[in-house]
XYZ file of C-alpha atoms in Angstrom:
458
model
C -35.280 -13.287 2.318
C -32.152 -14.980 0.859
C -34.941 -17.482 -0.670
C -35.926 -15.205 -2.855
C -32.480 -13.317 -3.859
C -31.789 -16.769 -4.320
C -34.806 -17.767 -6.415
C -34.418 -14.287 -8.455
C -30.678 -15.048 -9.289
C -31.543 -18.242 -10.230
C -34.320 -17.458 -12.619
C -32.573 -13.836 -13.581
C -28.668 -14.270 -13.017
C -26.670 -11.278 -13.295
C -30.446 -8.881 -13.724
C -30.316 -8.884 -10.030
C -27.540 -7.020 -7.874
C -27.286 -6.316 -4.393
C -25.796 -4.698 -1.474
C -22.680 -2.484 -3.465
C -23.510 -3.363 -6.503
C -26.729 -1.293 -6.415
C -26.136 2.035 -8.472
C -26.453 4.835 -5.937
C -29.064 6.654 -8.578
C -31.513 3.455 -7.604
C -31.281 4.616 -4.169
C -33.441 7.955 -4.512
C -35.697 9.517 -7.130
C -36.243 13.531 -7.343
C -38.315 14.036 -4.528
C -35.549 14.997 -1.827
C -36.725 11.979 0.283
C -33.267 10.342 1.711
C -31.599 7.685 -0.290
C -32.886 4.196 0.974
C -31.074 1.383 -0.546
C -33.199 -1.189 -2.289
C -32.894 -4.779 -0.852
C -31.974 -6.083 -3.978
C -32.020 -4.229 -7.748
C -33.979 -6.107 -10.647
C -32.888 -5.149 -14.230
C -35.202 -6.594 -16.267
C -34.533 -6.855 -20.849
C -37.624 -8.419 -21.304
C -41.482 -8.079 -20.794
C -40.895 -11.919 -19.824
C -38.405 -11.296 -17.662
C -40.571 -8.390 -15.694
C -43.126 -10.788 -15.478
C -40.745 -13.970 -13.844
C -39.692 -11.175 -11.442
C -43.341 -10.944 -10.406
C -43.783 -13.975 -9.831
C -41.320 -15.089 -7.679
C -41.692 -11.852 -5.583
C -45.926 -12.819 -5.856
C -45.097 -16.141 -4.454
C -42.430 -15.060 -1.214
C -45.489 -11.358 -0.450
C -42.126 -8.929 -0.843
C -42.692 -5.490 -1.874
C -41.657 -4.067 -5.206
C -40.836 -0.559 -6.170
C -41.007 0.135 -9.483
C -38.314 2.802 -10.959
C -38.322 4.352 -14.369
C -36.727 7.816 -14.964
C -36.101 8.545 -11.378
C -37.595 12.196 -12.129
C -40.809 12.094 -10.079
C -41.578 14.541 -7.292
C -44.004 12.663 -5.253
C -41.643 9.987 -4.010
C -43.488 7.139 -5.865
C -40.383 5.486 -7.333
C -38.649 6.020 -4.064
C -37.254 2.765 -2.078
C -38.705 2.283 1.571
C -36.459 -0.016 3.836
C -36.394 -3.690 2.669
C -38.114 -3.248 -0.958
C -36.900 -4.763 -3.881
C -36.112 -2.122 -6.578
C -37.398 -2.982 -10.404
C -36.063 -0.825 -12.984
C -37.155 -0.465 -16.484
C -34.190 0.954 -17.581
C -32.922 -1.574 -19.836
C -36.313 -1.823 -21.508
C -35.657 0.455 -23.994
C -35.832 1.362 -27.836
C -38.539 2.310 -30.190
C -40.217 -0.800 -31.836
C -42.211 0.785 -34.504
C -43.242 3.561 -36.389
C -46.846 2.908 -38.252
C -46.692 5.616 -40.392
C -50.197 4.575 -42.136
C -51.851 4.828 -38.191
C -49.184 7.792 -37.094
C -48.252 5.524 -34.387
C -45.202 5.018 -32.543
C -44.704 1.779 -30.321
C -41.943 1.556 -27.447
C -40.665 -0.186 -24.725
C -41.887 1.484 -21.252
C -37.577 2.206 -19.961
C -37.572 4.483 -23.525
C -36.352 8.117 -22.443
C -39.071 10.757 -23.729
C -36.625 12.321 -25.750
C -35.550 9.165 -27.455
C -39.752 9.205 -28.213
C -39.555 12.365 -29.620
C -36.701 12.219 -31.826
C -38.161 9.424 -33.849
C -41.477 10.717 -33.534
C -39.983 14.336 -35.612
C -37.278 12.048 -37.552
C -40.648 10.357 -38.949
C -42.123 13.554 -39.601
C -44.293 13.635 -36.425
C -45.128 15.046 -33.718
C -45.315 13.679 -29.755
C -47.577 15.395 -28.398
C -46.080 14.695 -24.529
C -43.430 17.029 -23.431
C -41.841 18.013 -20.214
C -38.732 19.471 -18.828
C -37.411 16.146 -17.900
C -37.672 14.880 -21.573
C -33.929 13.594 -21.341
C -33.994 11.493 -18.681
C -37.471 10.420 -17.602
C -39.411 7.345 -19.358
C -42.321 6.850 -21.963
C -43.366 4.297 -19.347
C -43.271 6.934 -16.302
C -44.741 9.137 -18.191
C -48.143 6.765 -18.834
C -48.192 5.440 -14.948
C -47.993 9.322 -13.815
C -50.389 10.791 -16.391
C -47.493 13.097 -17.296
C -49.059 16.493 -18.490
C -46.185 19.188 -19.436
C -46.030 22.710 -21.919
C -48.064 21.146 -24.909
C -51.704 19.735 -23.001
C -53.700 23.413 -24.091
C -53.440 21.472 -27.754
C -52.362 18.035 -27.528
C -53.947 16.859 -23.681
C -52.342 14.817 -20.511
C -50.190 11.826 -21.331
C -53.811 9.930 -21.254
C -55.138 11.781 -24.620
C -51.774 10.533 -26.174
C -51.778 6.674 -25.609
C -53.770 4.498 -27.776
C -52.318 0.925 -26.327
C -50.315 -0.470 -23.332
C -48.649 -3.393 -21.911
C -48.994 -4.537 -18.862
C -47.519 -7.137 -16.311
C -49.628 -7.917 -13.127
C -48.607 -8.076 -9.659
C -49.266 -12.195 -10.033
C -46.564 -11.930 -13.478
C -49.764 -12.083 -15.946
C -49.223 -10.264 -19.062
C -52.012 -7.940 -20.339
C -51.744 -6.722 -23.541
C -53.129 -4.270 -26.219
C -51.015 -2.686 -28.389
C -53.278 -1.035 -30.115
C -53.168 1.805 -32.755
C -56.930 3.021 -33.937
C -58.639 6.044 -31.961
C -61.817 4.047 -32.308
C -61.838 0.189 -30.324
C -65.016 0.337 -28.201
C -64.944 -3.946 -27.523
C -65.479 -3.530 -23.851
C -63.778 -2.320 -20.905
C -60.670 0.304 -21.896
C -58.560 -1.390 -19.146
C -55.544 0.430 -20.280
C -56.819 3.621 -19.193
C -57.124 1.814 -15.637
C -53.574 1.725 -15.609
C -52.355 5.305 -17.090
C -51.772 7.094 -14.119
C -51.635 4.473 -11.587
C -48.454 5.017 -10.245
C -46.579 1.244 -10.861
C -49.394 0.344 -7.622
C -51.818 -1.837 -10.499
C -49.523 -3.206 -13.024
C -45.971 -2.517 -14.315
C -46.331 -0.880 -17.496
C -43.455 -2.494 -19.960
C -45.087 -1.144 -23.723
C -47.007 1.804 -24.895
C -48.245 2.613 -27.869
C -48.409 6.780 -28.585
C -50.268 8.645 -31.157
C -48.395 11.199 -33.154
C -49.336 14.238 -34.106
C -48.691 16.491 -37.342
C -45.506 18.477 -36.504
C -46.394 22.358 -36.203
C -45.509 25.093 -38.786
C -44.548 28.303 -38.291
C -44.114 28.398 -34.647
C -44.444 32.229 -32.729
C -43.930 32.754 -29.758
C -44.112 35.953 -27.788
C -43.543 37.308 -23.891
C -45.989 39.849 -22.656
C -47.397 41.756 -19.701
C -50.658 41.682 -17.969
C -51.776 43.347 -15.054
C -54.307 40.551 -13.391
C -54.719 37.068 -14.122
C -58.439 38.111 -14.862
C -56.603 40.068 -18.187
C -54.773 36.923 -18.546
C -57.532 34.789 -18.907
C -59.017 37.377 -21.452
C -55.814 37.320 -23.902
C -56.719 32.843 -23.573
C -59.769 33.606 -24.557
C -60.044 35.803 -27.225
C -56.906 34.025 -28.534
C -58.673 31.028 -28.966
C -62.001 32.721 -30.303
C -59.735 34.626 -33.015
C -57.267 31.227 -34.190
C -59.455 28.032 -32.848
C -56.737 25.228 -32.252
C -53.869 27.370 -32.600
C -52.174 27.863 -29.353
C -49.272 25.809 -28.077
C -48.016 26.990 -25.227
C -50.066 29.438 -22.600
C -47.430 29.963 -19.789
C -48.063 32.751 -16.639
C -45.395 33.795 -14.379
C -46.597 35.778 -11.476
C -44.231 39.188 -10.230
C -42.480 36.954 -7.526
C -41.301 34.595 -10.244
C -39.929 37.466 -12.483
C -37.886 38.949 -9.342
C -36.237 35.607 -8.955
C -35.604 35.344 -12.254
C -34.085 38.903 -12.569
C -32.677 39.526 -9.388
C -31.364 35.880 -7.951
C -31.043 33.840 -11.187
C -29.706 36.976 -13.384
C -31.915 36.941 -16.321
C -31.872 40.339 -18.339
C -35.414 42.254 -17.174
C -37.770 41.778 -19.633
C -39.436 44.888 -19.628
C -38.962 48.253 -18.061
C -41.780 48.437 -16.211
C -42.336 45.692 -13.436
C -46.126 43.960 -14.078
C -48.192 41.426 -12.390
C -47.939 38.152 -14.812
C -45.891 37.801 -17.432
C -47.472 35.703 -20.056
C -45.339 32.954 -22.460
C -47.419 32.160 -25.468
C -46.658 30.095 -28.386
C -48.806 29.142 -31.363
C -48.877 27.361 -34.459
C -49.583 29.596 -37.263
C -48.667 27.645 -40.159
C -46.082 28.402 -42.781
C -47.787 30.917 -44.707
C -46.374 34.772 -43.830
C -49.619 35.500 -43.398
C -49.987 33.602 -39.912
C -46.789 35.393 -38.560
C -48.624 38.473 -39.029
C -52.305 37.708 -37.961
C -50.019 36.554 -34.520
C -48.835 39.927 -34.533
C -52.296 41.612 -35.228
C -54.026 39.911 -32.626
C -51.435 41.059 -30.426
C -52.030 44.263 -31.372
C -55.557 44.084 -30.660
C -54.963 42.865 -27.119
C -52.916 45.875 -26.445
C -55.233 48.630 -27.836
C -58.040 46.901 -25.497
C -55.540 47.323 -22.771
C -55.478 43.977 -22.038
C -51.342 43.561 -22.528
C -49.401 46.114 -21.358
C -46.001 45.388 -23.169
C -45.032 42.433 -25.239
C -42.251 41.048 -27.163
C -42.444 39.095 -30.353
C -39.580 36.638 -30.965
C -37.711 37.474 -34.199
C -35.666 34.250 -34.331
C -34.508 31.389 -32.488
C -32.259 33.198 -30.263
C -35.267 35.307 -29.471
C -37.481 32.144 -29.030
C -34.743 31.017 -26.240
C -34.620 33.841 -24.632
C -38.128 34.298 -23.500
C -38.006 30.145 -22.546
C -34.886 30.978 -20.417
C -37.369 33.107 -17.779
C -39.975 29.659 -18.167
C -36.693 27.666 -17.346
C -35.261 29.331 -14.402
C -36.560 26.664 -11.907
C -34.399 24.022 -13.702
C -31.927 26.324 -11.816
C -32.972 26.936 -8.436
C -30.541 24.662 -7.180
C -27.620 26.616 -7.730
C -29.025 30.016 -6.010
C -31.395 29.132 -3.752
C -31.986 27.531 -0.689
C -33.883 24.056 0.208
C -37.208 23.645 -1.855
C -40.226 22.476 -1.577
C -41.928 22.072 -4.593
C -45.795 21.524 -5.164
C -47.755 21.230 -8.652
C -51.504 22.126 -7.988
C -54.572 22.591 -9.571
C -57.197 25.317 -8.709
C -59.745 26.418 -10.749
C -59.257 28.964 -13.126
C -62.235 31.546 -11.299
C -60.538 31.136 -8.209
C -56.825 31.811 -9.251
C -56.783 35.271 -7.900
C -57.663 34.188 -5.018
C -55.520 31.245 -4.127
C -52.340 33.869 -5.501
C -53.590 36.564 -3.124
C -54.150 33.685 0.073
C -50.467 33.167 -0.622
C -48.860 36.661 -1.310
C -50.909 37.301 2.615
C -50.220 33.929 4.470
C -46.082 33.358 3.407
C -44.553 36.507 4.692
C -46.738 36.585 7.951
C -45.523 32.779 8.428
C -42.244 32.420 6.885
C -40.698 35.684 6.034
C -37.564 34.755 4.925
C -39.292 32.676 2.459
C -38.773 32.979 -1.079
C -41.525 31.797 -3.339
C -42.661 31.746 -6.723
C -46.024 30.781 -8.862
C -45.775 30.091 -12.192
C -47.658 27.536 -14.645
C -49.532 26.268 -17.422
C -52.752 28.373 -16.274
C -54.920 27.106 -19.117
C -55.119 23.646 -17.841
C -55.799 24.996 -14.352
C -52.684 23.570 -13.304
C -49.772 26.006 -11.611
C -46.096 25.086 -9.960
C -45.611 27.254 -6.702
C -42.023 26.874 -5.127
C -40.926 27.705 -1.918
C -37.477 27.856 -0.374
C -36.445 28.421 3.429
C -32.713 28.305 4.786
C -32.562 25.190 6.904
C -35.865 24.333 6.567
C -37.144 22.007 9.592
C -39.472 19.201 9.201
C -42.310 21.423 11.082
C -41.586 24.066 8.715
C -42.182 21.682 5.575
C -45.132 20.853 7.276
C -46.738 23.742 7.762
C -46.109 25.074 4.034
C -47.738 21.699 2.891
C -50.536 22.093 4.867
C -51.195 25.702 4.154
C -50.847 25.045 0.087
C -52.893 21.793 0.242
C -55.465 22.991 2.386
C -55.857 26.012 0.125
C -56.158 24.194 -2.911
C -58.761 22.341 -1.194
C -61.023 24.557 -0.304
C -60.782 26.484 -3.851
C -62.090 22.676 -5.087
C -58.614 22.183 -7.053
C -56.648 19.170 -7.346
C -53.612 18.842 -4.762
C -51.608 16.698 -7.797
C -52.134 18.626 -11.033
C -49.517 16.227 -12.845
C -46.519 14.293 -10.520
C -48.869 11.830 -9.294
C -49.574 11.279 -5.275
C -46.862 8.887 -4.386
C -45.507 8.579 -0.966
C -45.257 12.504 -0.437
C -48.678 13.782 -1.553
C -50.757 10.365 0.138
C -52.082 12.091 3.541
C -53.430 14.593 1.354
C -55.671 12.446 -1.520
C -58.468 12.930 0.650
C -58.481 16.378 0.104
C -59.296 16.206 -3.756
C -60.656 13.149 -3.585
C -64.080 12.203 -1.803
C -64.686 8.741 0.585
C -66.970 6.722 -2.646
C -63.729 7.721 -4.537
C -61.283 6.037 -2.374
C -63.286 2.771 -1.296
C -63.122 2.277 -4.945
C -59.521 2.822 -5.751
C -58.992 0.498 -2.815
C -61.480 -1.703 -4.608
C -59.158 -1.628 -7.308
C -56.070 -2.312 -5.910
C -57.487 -5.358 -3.643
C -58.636 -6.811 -7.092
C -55.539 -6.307 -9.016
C -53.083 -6.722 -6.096
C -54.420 -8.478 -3.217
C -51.323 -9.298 -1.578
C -50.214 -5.079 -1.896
C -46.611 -5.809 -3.623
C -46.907 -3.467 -5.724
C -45.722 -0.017 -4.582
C -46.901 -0.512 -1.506
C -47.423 2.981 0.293
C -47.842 4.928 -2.553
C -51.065 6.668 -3.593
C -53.154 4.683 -1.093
């Protein structure tokens, strides 16, 4: 071991810290797993310098844990005992704007937000956007296959990224950094490593397509009785303004009560209803598109399809109806231990899985409180649950009762945060035996001595 601290201080100098000198943030990542220091703390400036960190932990077998923004949920960028920490945190800054290709290139360590600023001081668009914009990475957002508010219109981090680079576990650098939507010359290996998890490659570039900034933003709250309604007001939505929609949020009665009666959000109606729906669409400048949002709002109510809705006036208004969206940014401050899961199930069996839930947690846990909320039109909700002094077993048996629900509605028991650590006994649940021989295929061929991320997803 103090061979290679030795050879990485040699070959890196002051990039490489130990014991004390670790930052106590490089310790942990979001997923509540205890803080494990690393054995040593890389800080790489350089795609070079990523890749002569490789190496030398290639040639000594030592694990590496890759760390970007420190915001995933799934444990992936979490240290386990002995591991050698790489961050990407000083491998930031925006590279390039191609305003000809509407392209934006930037080092992997970039903070989202950083991304997006340029992208709308440019006069574009990026389309990837997620709660954690200010502090998680461009480059943790293409090895997770981030997904967020915007994929109804603009698609998972995947449908965003038009070129990568990429340092194997054995320090060779792959690279494409390319910027045309049509490059058919073989194998797309970049798509290989967007959503990988940091267990294939370490991701140190990306290249993002940007999108036409929206005009004429609306946004409105409103009330359905069923998710079955729901899905209707999606649907004829889309029939009536193809392309339009932004932003298709449900938040299911349990979530509103939190919101209301533990976080302290005004009611937002008078009556209490099933879902409350968040929608947001882009209906160009034109005065005419603010009111054929408001007509087909209309519609939906004479049909009997919304029961109540609000249309925001301004930005105040706009803010408002996010703050209810935004509550469980806040949960931390009012309610107990969490456990957090973000799940897909299929949109015809929604009902279903909510129901299985609103039966199964009070019989089990009654002093449970829980919510369900999500993007719904990507299939993908959040559903939260919180217990006073929650014991492993407990945790347990929540996880198993979620995950083995989503499984046998056919969802997805990682809608967007990845696998990781956290969610790996349960990849065989969404994913079938041909599947995983030839992910582990993968990995042997890419990483045969397992350095990278070892533990994680497989």
């Amino acid at each position: 071991m103090s061979d290679l601290i030795g050879a990485l201080r040699a070959a890196l100098g002051s990039q490489v810290r130990t014991g004390p000198d670790i930052p106590l943030r490089n310790h942990a990542d979001a997923s509540g797993l205890p803080p494990m220091p690393p054995k040593a703390l890389i800080l790489p400036q350089t795609t070079e310098e990523v890749a002569t960190a490789l190496r030398i932990c290639h040639e000594h077998g030592h694990p590496v844990v890759v760390q970007g923004g420190l915001t995933g949920l799934a444990g992936g960028a979490h240290p386990q005992v002995g591991e050698i920490a790489l961050s990407l945190e000083r491998m930031s800054g925006i590279e390039e704007i191609d305003a000809a290709s509407a392209t934006l290139t930037a080092l992997a360590g970039t903070p989202l937000a950083s991304v997006q600023q340029a992208a709308d001081e440019a006069g574009y668009l990026c389309g990837i956007d997620l709660g954690a914009r200010g502090s998680c990475t461009i480059g943790g957002n293409a090895a997770t296959n981030a997904g967020g508010n915007q994929v109804l219109r603009y698609g998972m981090a995947r449908r965003n990224i038009l070129g990568l680079e990429v340092v194997l576990a054995d320090s060779t650098v792959v690279r494409s950094l390319n910027k045309m939507l049509k490059n058919n010359a073989g194998y797309d290996w970049t798509q290989l490593f967007i959503g990988s998890e940091g267990t294939l490659g370490i991701i140190t570039r990306v290249v993002i397509g940007l999108h036409p900034k929206p005009q004429g933003v609306q946004t409105a709250l409103c009330a359905v009785e069923s998710f079955e309604d729901g899905l209707l007001v999606l649907r004829q939505f889309q029939q009536a303004h193809p392309g339009r929609l932004l932003v298709f949020e449900a938040m299911w009665r349990e979530f509103m009560t939190v919101a209301t009666q533990i976080c302290g959000l005004p009611n937002a109606f008078e009556a209490e209803h099933d879902i409350t729906l968040l929608i947001e669409a882009d209906m160009g400048e034109d005065p005419a598109g603010t009111e054929a949002f408001s007509l087909v709002l209309s519609e939906l109510y004479e049909q009997g399809l919304i029961k109540d809705a609000l249309v925001a006036q301004s930005r105040a208004d706009r803010n408002r109806f996010w703050a209810y969206r935004e509550t469980p940014y806040e949960y931390g401050r009012f309610l107990p231990e969490e456990i957090r899961f973000d799940v897909s199930v299929p949109l015809d069996r929604m009902t279903e899985a909510v129901a299985h839930l609103r039966e199964e947690m009070p019989r089990h846990w009654p002093e449970a409180i829980w919510v369900v909320f999500g993007h719904v039109a990507d299939s993908n909700i959040h559903i939260n649950v919180a217990i006073r002094d929650m014991a492993e077993e407990t945790k347990k048996g929540v996880q198993g009762l979620v995950y083995d629900l989503v499984s046998r509605l056919g969802g997805s028991v990682s809608a967007e945060h990845g696998i990781g650590r956290i969610k790996r006994p349960y990849l065989p649940f969404s994913r079938s035996e041909p599947e995983l021989a030839l992910m582990i295929k993968m990995k042997q061929t890419l990483d045969p001595a397992g350095i990278l991320n070892p533990g994680r997803v497989l």
